mmCIF file of C-alpha atoms in Angstrom:
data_model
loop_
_atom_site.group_PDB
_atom_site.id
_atom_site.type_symbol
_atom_site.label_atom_id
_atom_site.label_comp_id
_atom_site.label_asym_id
_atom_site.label_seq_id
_atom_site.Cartn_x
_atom_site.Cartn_y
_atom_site.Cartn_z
ATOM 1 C CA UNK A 21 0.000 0.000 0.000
ATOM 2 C CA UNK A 22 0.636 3.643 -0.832
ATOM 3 C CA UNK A 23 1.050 6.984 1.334
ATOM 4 C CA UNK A 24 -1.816 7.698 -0.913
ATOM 5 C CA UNK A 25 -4.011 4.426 0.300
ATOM 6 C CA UNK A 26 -3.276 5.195 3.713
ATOM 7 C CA UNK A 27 -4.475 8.702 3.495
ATOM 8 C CA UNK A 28 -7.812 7.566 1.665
ATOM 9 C CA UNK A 29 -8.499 4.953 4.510
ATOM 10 C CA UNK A 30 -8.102 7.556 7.232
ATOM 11 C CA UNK A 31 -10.115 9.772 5.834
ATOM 12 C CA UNK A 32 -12.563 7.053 5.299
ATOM 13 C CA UNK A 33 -12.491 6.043 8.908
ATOM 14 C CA UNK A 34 -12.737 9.438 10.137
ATOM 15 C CA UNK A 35 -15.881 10.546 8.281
ATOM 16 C CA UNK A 36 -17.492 6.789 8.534
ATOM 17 C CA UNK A 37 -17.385 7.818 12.396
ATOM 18 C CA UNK A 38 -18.157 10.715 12.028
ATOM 19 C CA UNK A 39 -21.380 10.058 10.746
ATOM 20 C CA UNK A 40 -22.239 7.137 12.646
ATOM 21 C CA UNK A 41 -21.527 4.830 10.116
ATOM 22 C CA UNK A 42 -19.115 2.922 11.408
ATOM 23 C CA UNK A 43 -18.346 2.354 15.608
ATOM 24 C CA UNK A 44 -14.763 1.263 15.093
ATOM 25 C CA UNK A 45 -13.262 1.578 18.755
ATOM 26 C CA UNK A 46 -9.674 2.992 19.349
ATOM 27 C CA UNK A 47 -8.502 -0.500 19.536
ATOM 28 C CA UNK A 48 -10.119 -1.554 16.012
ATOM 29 C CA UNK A 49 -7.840 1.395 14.570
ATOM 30 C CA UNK A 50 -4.872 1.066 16.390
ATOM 31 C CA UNK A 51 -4.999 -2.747 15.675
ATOM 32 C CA UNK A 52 -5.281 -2.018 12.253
ATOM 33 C CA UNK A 53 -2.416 0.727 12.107
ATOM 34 C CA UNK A 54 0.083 -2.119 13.007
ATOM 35 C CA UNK A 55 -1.462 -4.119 10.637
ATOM 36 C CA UNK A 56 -0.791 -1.227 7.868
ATOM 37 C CA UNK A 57 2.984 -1.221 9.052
ATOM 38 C CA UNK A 58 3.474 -4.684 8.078
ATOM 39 C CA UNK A 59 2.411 -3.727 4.663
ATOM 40 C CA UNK A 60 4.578 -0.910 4.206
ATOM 41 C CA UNK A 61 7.523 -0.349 6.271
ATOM 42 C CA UNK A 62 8.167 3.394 5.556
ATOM 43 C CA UNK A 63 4.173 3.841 7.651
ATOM 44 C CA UNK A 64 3.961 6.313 10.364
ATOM 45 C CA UNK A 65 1.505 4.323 12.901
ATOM 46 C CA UNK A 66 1.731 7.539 14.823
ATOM 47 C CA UNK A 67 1.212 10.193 12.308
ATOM 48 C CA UNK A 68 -1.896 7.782 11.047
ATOM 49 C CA UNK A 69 -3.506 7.665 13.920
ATOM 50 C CA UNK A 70 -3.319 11.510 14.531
ATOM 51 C CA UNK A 71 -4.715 11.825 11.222
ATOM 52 C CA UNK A 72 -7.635 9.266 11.753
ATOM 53 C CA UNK A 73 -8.315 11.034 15.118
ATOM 54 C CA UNK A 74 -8.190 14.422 13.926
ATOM 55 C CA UNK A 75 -5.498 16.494 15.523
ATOM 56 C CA UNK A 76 -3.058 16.389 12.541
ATOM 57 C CA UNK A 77 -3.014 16.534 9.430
ATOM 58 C CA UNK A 78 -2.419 13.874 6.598
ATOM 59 C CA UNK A 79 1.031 14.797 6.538
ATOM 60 C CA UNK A 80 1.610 15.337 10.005
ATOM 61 C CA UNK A 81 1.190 18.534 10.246
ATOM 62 C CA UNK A 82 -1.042 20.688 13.227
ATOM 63 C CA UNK A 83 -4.415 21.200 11.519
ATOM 64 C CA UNK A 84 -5.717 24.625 9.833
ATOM 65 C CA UNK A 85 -8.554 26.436 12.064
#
């Protein structure tokens, strides 16, 4: 998988919750973060998981008010 994919699946994940669509718990995503690092080993499980959860941005980077 690609920085790209990653990106895509957050996003996913974070409006899918947003809306109620999905009730994926913190453990369902951080479970599936390490599973995304076995896939590609340049992942950030960290900066992911900021992303998913909203206080960064895709890149990293602190979000735009």
């Amino acid at each position: 998988m690609t920085k790209r994919h990653f990106i895509a699946l957050a996003e996913w994940i974070r409006e899918a919750r947003s809306i109620g669509l999905i009730d994926y718990t913190d453990d369902v995503v951080r479970s599936l973060a390490l599973f995304l690092g076995r896939q590609n080993p340049r992942f950030n499980r960290e900066r992911w998981l900021g992303y998913v959860n909203g206080t960064c941005g895709p890149n990293g980077g602190k979000l735009k008010p």
